[in-house]
Amino acid sequence: MKTLKILLLTACIGATLPTMAQTTNPATFHGADATKSTYRAVYQLDNEEPDRIKGTLRNIQNAINDPRLKGKLQLELVVFGAGVAAFKKESGYEETVKKLQDQGVVLAMCENTMRERKITKDELFPFLSYVPSGNGELIIRGQDGWTIIHP
Protein backbone atom coordinates (compact mmCIF):
# COMPACT_ATOMS: atom_id res chain seq x y z
CA MET A 1 0.00 0.00 0.00
CA LYS A 2 2.86 2.36 0.91
CA THR A 3 4.52 1.65 -2.44
CA LEU A 4 1.27 2.40 -4.28
CA LYS A 5 0.97 5.79 -2.52
CA ILE A 6 4.54 6.69 -3.44
CA LEU A 7 3.95 5.70 -7.05
CA LEU A 8 0.75 7.78 -7.23
CA LEU A 9 2.46 10.79 -5.66
CA THR A 10 5.37 10.50 -8.06
CA ALA A 11 2.99 10.26 -11.03
CA CYS A 12 1.08 13.36 -9.87
CA ILE A 13 4.25 15.39 -9.40
CA GLY A 14 5.58 14.22 -12.77
CA ALA A 15 2.35 15.24 -14.47
CA THR A 16 2.41 18.76 -12.99
CA LEU A 17 6.07 19.61 -13.53
CA PRO A 18 5.71 20.41 -17.24
CA THR A 19 2.96 22.93 -16.44
CA MET A 20 5.19 24.56 -13.83
CA ALA A 21 8.07 24.94 -16.28
CA GLN A 22 8.86 28.32 -17.81
CA THR A 23 6.60 28.87 -20.79
CA THR A 24 7.92 32.33 -21.70
CA ASN A 25 10.82 32.75 -24.05
CA PRO A 26 13.55 34.46 -21.98
CA ALA A 27 14.58 36.54 -24.99
CA THR A 28 11.14 38.15 -25.21
CA PHE A 29 10.33 38.44 -21.50
CA HIS A 30 10.42 42.03 -20.23
CA GLY A 31 8.91 41.73 -16.76
CA ALA A 32 5.44 42.20 -15.39
CA ASP A 33 2.95 44.59 -16.93
CA ALA A 34 1.90 47.52 -14.73
CA THR A 35 -1.85 47.19 -15.20
CA LYS A 36 -2.96 49.14 -12.13
CA SER A 37 -3.45 52.89 -12.15
CA THR A 38 -1.50 53.35 -8.89
CA TYR A 39 1.32 51.55 -7.12
CA ARG A 40 2.28 52.48 -3.55
CA ALA A 41 5.49 51.57 -1.79
CA VAL A 42 7.16 52.63 1.43
CA TYR A 43 10.91 52.19 1.78
CA GLN A 44 12.31 51.47 5.24
CA LEU A 45 15.72 52.86 6.17
CA ASP A 46 17.02 51.98 9.63
CA ASN A 47 20.71 51.52 8.89
CA GLU A 48 23.55 54.05 8.90
CA GLU A 49 25.95 52.15 6.65
CA PRO A 50 26.75 54.38 3.65
CA ASP A 51 26.31 51.50 1.19
CA ARG A 52 22.85 50.74 2.62
CA ILE A 53 21.80 54.41 2.51
CA LYS A 54 23.09 54.90 -1.04
CA GLY A 55 21.50 51.62 -2.13
CA THR A 56 18.12 52.58 -0.68
CA LEU A 57 18.18 56.01 -2.33
CA ARG A 58 19.26 54.42 -5.63
CA ASN A 59 16.48 51.81 -5.40
CA ILE A 60 13.90 54.56 -4.97
CA GLN A 61 15.26 56.43 -7.99
CA ASN A 62 15.25 53.19 -10.00
CA ALA A 63 11.56 52.69 -9.20
CA ILE A 64 10.83 56.27 -10.29
CA ASN A 65 12.73 55.69 -13.53
CA ASP A 66 10.99 52.39 -14.37
CA PRO A 67 9.01 53.21 -17.54
CA ARG A 68 6.22 50.82 -16.54
CA LEU A 69 5.55 52.84 -13.40
CA LYS A 70 5.74 56.36 -14.85
CA GLY A 71 2.91 58.46 -13.45
CA LYS A 72 1.61 55.57 -11.31
CA LEU A 73 3.81 55.71 -8.21
CA GLN A 74 3.27 56.93 -4.67
CA LEU A 75 6.46 56.54 -2.67
CA GLU A 76 7.51 57.23 0.89
CA LEU A 77 10.86 56.85 2.62
CA VAL A 78 10.52 56.18 6.35
CA VAL A 79 13.72 56.76 8.30
CA PHE A 80 14.22 55.63 11.90
CA GLY A 81 16.89 54.27 14.21
CA ALA A 82 20.38 54.44 12.78
CA GLY A 83 18.91 55.47 9.41
CA VAL A 84 18.69 59.03 10.73
CA ALA A 85 22.24 59.41 9.43
CA ALA A 86 20.74 59.83 5.94
CA PHE A 87 18.72 62.91 7.00
CA LYS A 88 21.41 64.75 8.99
CA LYS A 89 22.61 68.02 7.47
CA GLU A 90 26.26 66.94 7.47
CA SER A 91 25.48 63.58 5.82
CA GLY A 92 26.24 64.51 2.24
CA TYR A 93 22.91 63.10 1.02
CA GLU A 94 20.93 66.35 0.93
CA GLU A 95 21.02 66.83 -2.85
CA THR A 96 19.99 63.22 -3.56
CA VAL A 97 17.24 63.20 -0.94
CA LYS A 98 15.88 66.58 -2.06
CA LYS A 99 15.80 65.36 -5.67
CA LEU A 100 13.68 62.37 -4.59
CA GLN A 101 11.30 64.70 -2.77
CA ASP A 102 11.08 66.93 -5.83
CA GLN A 103 9.94 63.83 -7.73
CA GLY A 104 7.12 63.23 -5.24
CA VAL A 105 8.70 60.98 -2.62
CA VAL A 106 7.46 61.70 0.92
CA LEU A 107 10.43 61.85 3.31
CA ALA A 108 9.26 60.79 6.78
CA MET A 109 11.45 61.00 9.87
CA CYS A 110 10.56 59.10 13.05
CA GLU A 111 10.01 61.38 16.04
CA ASN A 112 10.68 58.49 18.47
CA THR A 113 14.20 58.18 17.07
CA MET A 114 14.72 61.91 17.46
CA ARG A 115 13.68 61.81 21.13
CA GLU A 116 15.71 58.68 21.91
CA ARG A 117 18.83 60.06 20.24
CA LYS A 118 18.27 63.64 21.38
CA ILE A 119 18.22 64.96 17.80
CA THR A 120 16.55 68.26 17.00
CA LYS A 121 14.94 69.33 13.75
CA ASP A 122 17.75 71.88 13.39
CA GLU A 123 20.18 68.98 12.84
CA LEU A 124 18.11 67.55 9.98
CA PHE A 125 17.21 68.70 6.48
CA PRO A 126 14.62 71.48 6.67
CA PHE A 127 12.31 69.89 4.09
CA LEU A 128 11.43 66.67 5.95
CA SER A 129 8.06 65.41 7.15
CA TYR A 130 7.66 63.72 10.52
CA VAL A 131 5.77 60.68 11.83
CA PRO A 132 5.27 59.71 15.50
CA SER A 133 6.98 56.34 14.95
CA GLY A 134 8.64 54.73 11.95
CA ASN A 135 7.33 51.31 12.88
CA GLY A 136 3.82 52.68 13.28
CA GLU A 137 4.03 54.24 9.83
CA LEU A 138 5.10 50.92 8.30
CA ILE A 139 2.30 49.06 10.07
CA ILE A 140 -0.33 51.52 8.89
CA ARG A 141 0.99 51.67 5.33
CA GLY A 142 1.22 47.87 5.16
CA GLN A 143 -2.36 47.46 6.32
CA ASP A 144 -3.43 50.07 3.77
CA GLY A 145 -1.99 47.90 0.99
CA TRP A 146 1.38 49.59 0.49
CA THR A 147 4.36 47.43 -0.44
CA ILE A 148 7.03 47.65 2.26
CA ILE A 149 10.56 47.54 0.91
CA HIS A 150 13.55 47.08 3.21
CA PRO A 151 16.66 47.14 1.02
PDB file of C-alpha atoms in Angstrom:
ATOM      1  CA  MET A   1       0.000   0.000   0.000  1.00  0.00           C
ATOM      2  CA  LYS A   2       2.859   2.358   0.910  1.00  0.00           C
ATOM      3  CA  THR A   3       4.525   1.652  -2.442  1.00  0.00           C
ATOM      4  CA  LEU A   4       1.272   2.403  -4.282  1.00  0.00           C
ATOM      5  CA  LYS A   5       0.973   5.794  -2.515  1.00  0.00           C
ATOM      6  CA  ILE A   6       4.535   6.687  -3.441  1.00  0.00           C
ATOM      7  CA  LEU A   7       3.954   5.700  -7.051  1.00  0.00           C
ATOM      8  CA  LEU A   8       0.752   7.779  -7.235  1.00  0.00           C
ATOM      9  CA  LEU A   9       2.455  10.793  -5.659  1.00  0.00           C
ATOM     10  CA  THR A  10       5.371  10.500  -8.063  1.00  0.00           C
ATOM     11  CA  ALA A  11       2.986  10.265 -11.025  1.00  0.00           C
ATOM     12  CA  CYS A  12       1.084  13.364  -9.872  1.00  0.00           C
ATOM     13  CA  ILE A  13       4.248  15.386  -9.399  1.00  0.00           C
ATOM     14  CA  GLY A  14       5.581  14.221 -12.768  1.00  0.00           C
ATOM     15  CA  ALA A  15       2.354  15.242 -14.467  1.00  0.00           C
ATOM     16  CA  THR A  16       2.406  18.762 -12.991  1.00  0.00           C
ATOM     17  CA  LEU A  17       6.071  19.608 -13.527  1.00  0.00           C
ATOM     18  CA  PRO A  18       5.708  20.407 -17.241  1.00  0.00           C
ATOM     19  CA  THR A  19       2.957  22.931 -16.442  1.00  0.00           C
ATOM     20  CA  MET A  20       5.187  24.559 -13.834  1.00  0.00           C
ATOM     21  CA  ALA A  21       8.069  24.937 -16.284  1.00  0.00           C
ATOM     22  CA  GLN A  22       8.861  28.321 -17.808  1.00  0.00           C
ATOM     23  CA  THR A  23       6.599  28.867 -20.790  1.00  0.00           C
ATOM     24  CA  THR A  24       7.919  32.328 -21.697  1.00  0.00           C
ATOM     25  CA  ASN A  25      10.818  32.753 -24.054  1.00  0.00           C
ATOM     26  CA  PRO A  26      13.552  34.461 -21.981  1.00  0.00           C
ATOM     27  CA  ALA A  27      14.576  36.543 -24.989  1.00  0.00           C
ATOM     28  CA  THR A  28      11.138  38.151 -25.210  1.00  0.00           C
ATOM     29  CA  PHE A  29      10.327  38.437 -21.502  1.00  0.00           C
ATOM     30  CA  HIS A  30      10.416  42.030 -20.230  1.00  0.00           C
ATOM     31  CA  GLY A  31       8.914  41.733 -16.759  1.00  0.00           C
ATOM     32  CA  ALA A  32       5.442  42.200 -15.393  1.00  0.00           C
ATOM     33  CA  ASP A  33       2.946  44.594 -16.933  1.00  0.00           C
ATOM     34  CA  ALA A  34       1.904  47.520 -14.734  1.00  0.00           C
ATOM     35  CA  THR A  35      -1.849  47.185 -15.204  1.00  0.00           C
ATOM     36  CA  LYS A  36      -2.956  49.136 -12.127  1.00  0.00           C
ATOM     37  CA  SER A  37      -3.446  52.887 -12.147  1.00  0.00           C
ATOM     38  CA  THR A  38      -1.500  53.349  -8.893  1.00  0.00           C
ATOM     39  CA  TYR A  39       1.320  51.548  -7.119  1.00  0.00           C
ATOM     40  CA  ARG A  40       2.280  52.478  -3.555  1.00  0.00           C
ATOM     41  CA  ALA A  41       5.494  51.567  -1.790  1.00  0.00           C
ATOM     42  CA  VAL A  42       7.161  52.632   1.429  1.00  0.00           C
ATOM     43  CA  TYR A  43      10.913  52.187   1.783  1.00  0.00           C
ATOM     44  CA  GLN A  44      12.315  51.470   5.244  1.00  0.00           C
ATOM     45  CA  LEU A  45      15.723  52.862   6.171  1.00  0.00           C
ATOM     46  CA  ASP A  46      17.023  51.983   9.635  1.00  0.00           C
ATOM     47  CA  ASN A  47      20.707  51.515   8.889  1.00  0.00           C
ATOM     48  CA  GLU A  48      23.548  54.046   8.903  1.00  0.00           C
ATOM     49  CA  GLU A  49      25.947  52.150   6.646  1.00  0.00           C
ATOM     50  CA  PRO A  50      26.755  54.383   3.652  1.00  0.00           C
ATOM     51  CA  ASP A  51      26.312  51.505   1.188  1.00  0.00           C
ATOM     52  CA  ARG A  52      22.847  50.743   2.616  1.00  0.00           C
ATOM     53  CA  ILE A  53      21.801  54.413   2.506  1.00  0.00           C
ATOM     54  CA  LYS A  54      23.092  54.899  -1.045  1.00  0.00           C
ATOM     55  CA  GLY A  55      21.502  51.620  -2.135  1.00  0.00           C
ATOM     56  CA  THR A  56      18.124  52.580  -0.684  1.00  0.00           C
ATOM     57  CA  LEU A  57      18.178  56.009  -2.333  1.00  0.00           C
ATOM     58  CA  ARG A  58      19.261  54.418  -5.632  1.00  0.00           C
ATOM     59  CA  ASN A  59      16.481  51.805  -5.401  1.00  0.00           C
ATOM     60  CA  ILE A  60      13.898  54.557  -4.967  1.00  0.00           C
ATOM     61  CA  GLN A  61      15.264  56.427  -7.987  1.00  0.00           C
ATOM     62  CA  ASN A  62      15.254  53.192 -10.004  1.00  0.00           C
ATOM     63  CA  ALA A  63      11.562  52.692  -9.195  1.00  0.00           C
ATOM     64  CA  ILE A  64      10.831  56.270 -10.287  1.00  0.00           C
ATOM     65  CA  ASN A  65      12.730  55.691 -13.532  1.00  0.00           C
ATOM     66  CA  ASP A  66      10.985  52.391 -14.374  1.00  0.00           C
ATOM     67  CA  PRO A  67       9.005  53.213 -17.536  1.00  0.00           C
ATOM     68  CA  ARG A  68       6.220  50.815 -16.536  1.00  0.00           C
ATOM     69  CA  LEU A  69       5.551  52.841 -13.399  1.00  0.00           C
ATOM     70  CA  LYS A  70       5.739  56.363 -14.847  1.00  0.00           C
ATOM     71  CA  GLY A  71       2.909  58.459 -13.446  1.00  0.00           C
ATOM     72  CA  LYS A  72       1.613  55.567 -11.314  1.00  0.00           C
ATOM     73  CA  LEU A  73       3.811  55.707  -8.213  1.00  0.00           C
ATOM     74  CA  GLN A  74       3.267  56.928  -4.673  1.00  0.00           C
ATOM     75  CA  LEU A  75       6.463  56.537  -2.667  1.00  0.00           C
ATOM     76  CA  GLU A  76       7.505  57.226   0.894  1.00  0.00           C
ATOM     77  CA  LEU A  77      10.860  56.850   2.619  1.00  0.00           C
ATOM     78  CA  VAL A  78      10.524  56.177   6.350  1.00  0.00           C
ATOM     79  CA  VAL A  79      13.725  56.759   8.301  1.00  0.00           C
ATOM     80  CA  PHE A  80      14.218  55.633  11.896  1.00  0.00           C
ATOM     81  CA  GLY A  81      16.887  54.268  14.214  1.00  0.00           C
ATOM     82  CA  ALA A  82      20.384  54.444  12.782  1.00  0.00           C
ATOM     83  CA  GLY A  83      18.913  55.469   9.414  1.00  0.00           C
ATOM     84  CA  VAL A  84      18.686  59.031  10.735  1.00  0.00           C
ATOM     85  CA  ALA A  85      22.244  59.406   9.426  1.00  0.00           C
ATOM     86  CA  ALA A  86      20.740  59.835   5.936  1.00  0.00           C
ATOM     87  CA  PHE A  87      18.722  62.911   7.000  1.00  0.00           C
ATOM     88  CA  LYS A  88      21.409  64.752   8.986  1.00  0.00           C
ATOM     89  CA  LYS A  89      22.607  68.023   7.474  1.00  0.00           C
ATOM     90  CA  GLU A  90      26.261  66.936   7.473  1.00  0.00           C
ATOM     91  CA  SER A  91      25.477  63.576   5.824  1.00  0.00           C
ATOM     92  CA  GLY A  92      26.237  64.513   2.240  1.00  0.00           C
ATOM     93  CA  TYR A  93      22.907  63.098   1.022  1.00  0.00           C
ATOM     94  CA  GLU A  94      20.932  66.350   0.927  1.00  0.00           C
ATOM     95  CA  GLU A  95      21.016  66.828  -2.852  1.00  0.00           C
ATOM     96  CA  THR A  96      19.992  63.222  -3.562  1.00  0.00           C
ATOM     97  CA  VAL A  97      17.242  63.202  -0.942  1.00  0.00           C
ATOM     98  CA  LYS A  98      15.877  66.582  -2.062  1.00  0.00           C
ATOM     99  CA  LYS A  99      15.801  65.355  -5.673  1.00  0.00           C
ATOM    100  CA  LEU A 100      13.678  62.371  -4.587  1.00  0.00           C
ATOM    101  CA  GLN A 101      11.304  64.695  -2.767  1.00  0.00           C
ATOM    102  CA  ASP A 102      11.076  66.935  -5.834  1.00  0.00           C
ATOM    103  CA  GLN A 103       9.940  63.829  -7.728  1.00  0.00           C
ATOM    104  CA  GLY A 104       7.123  63.234  -5.243  1.00  0.00           C
ATOM    105  CA  VAL A 105       8.703  60.983  -2.618  1.00  0.00           C
ATOM    106  CA  VAL A 106       7.463  61.696   0.924  1.00  0.00           C
ATOM    107  CA  LEU A 107      10.425  61.851   3.309  1.00  0.00           C
ATOM    108  CA  ALA A 108       9.257  60.792   6.781  1.00  0.00           C
ATOM    109  CA  MET A 109      11.446  61.005   9.870  1.00  0.00           C
ATOM    110  CA  CYS A 110      10.563  59.101  13.047  1.00  0.00           C
ATOM    111  CA  GLU A 111      10.011  61.378  16.044  1.00  0.00           C
ATOM    112  CA  ASN A 112      10.683  58.487  18.467  1.00  0.00           C
ATOM    113  CA  THR A 113      14.200  58.177  17.068  1.00  0.00           C
ATOM    114  CA  MET A 114      14.723  61.907  17.459  1.00  0.00           C
ATOM    115  CA  ARG A 115      13.680  61.806  21.126  1.00  0.00           C
ATOM    116  CA  GLU A 116      15.713  58.678  21.906  1.00  0.00           C
ATOM    117  CA  ARG A 117      18.833  60.060  20.239  1.00  0.00           C
ATOM    118  CA  LYS A 118      18.266  63.644  21.382  1.00  0.00           C
ATOM    119  CA  ILE A 119      18.224  64.959  17.803  1.00  0.00           C
ATOM    120  CA  THR A 120      16.554  68.265  17.001  1.00  0.00           C
ATOM    121  CA  LYS A 121      14.937  69.327  13.750  1.00  0.00           C
ATOM    122  CA  ASP A 122      17.746  71.883  13.386  1.00  0.00           C
ATOM    123  CA  GLU A 123      20.184  68.985  12.843  1.00  0.00           C
ATOM    124  CA  LEU A 124      18.107  67.553   9.980  1.00  0.00           C
ATOM    125  CA  PHE A 125      17.207  68.702   6.485  1.00  0.00           C
ATOM    126  CA  PRO A 126      14.619  71.480   6.668  1.00  0.00           C
ATOM    127  CA  PHE A 127      12.309  69.890   4.085  1.00  0.00           C
ATOM    128  CA  LEU A 128      11.428  66.667   5.948  1.00  0.00           C
ATOM    129  CA  SER A 129       8.055  65.412   7.147  1.00  0.00           C
ATOM    130  CA  TYR A 130       7.664  63.717  10.520  1.00  0.00           C
ATOM    131  CA  VAL A 131       5.769  60.680  11.835  1.00  0.00           C
ATOM    132  CA  PRO A 132       5.265  59.712  15.502  1.00  0.00           C
ATOM    133  CA  SER A 133       6.985  56.344  14.946  1.00  0.00           C
ATOM    134  CA  GLY A 134       8.645  54.731  11.952  1.00  0.00           C
ATOM    135  CA  ASN A 135       7.330  51.310  12.876  1.00  0.00           C
ATOM    136  CA  GLY A 136       3.819  52.675  13.281  1.00  0.00           C
ATOM    137  CA  GLU A 137       4.032  54.241   9.830  1.00  0.00           C
ATOM    138  CA  LEU A 138       5.104  50.920   8.300  1.00  0.00           C
ATOM    139  CA  ILE A 139       2.300  49.060  10.072  1.00  0.00           C
ATOM    140  CA  ILE A 140      -0.329  51.524   8.886  1.00  0.00           C
ATOM    141  CA  ARG A 141       0.988  51.672   5.332  1.00  0.00           C
ATOM    142  CA  GLY A 142       1.219  47.875   5.161  1.00  0.00           C
ATOM    143  CA  GLN A 143      -2.363  47.462   6.324  1.00  0.00           C
ATOM    144  CA  ASP A 144      -3.430  50.073   3.770  1.00  0.00           C
ATOM    145  CA  GLY A 145      -1.991  47.899   0.992  1.00  0.00           C
ATOM    146  CA  TRP A 146       1.380  49.593   0.485  1.00  0.00           C
ATOM    147  CA  THR A 147       4.357  47.427  -0.436  1.00  0.00           C
ATOM    148  CA  ILE A 148       7.029  47.653   2.263  1.00  0.00           C
ATOM    149  CA  ILE A 149      10.563  47.541   0.907  1.00  0.00           C
ATOM    150  CA  HIS A 150      13.545  47.076   3.208  1.00  0.00           C
ATOM    151  CA  PRO A 151      16.656  47.135   1.025  1.00  0.00           C
TER     152      PRO A 151
END
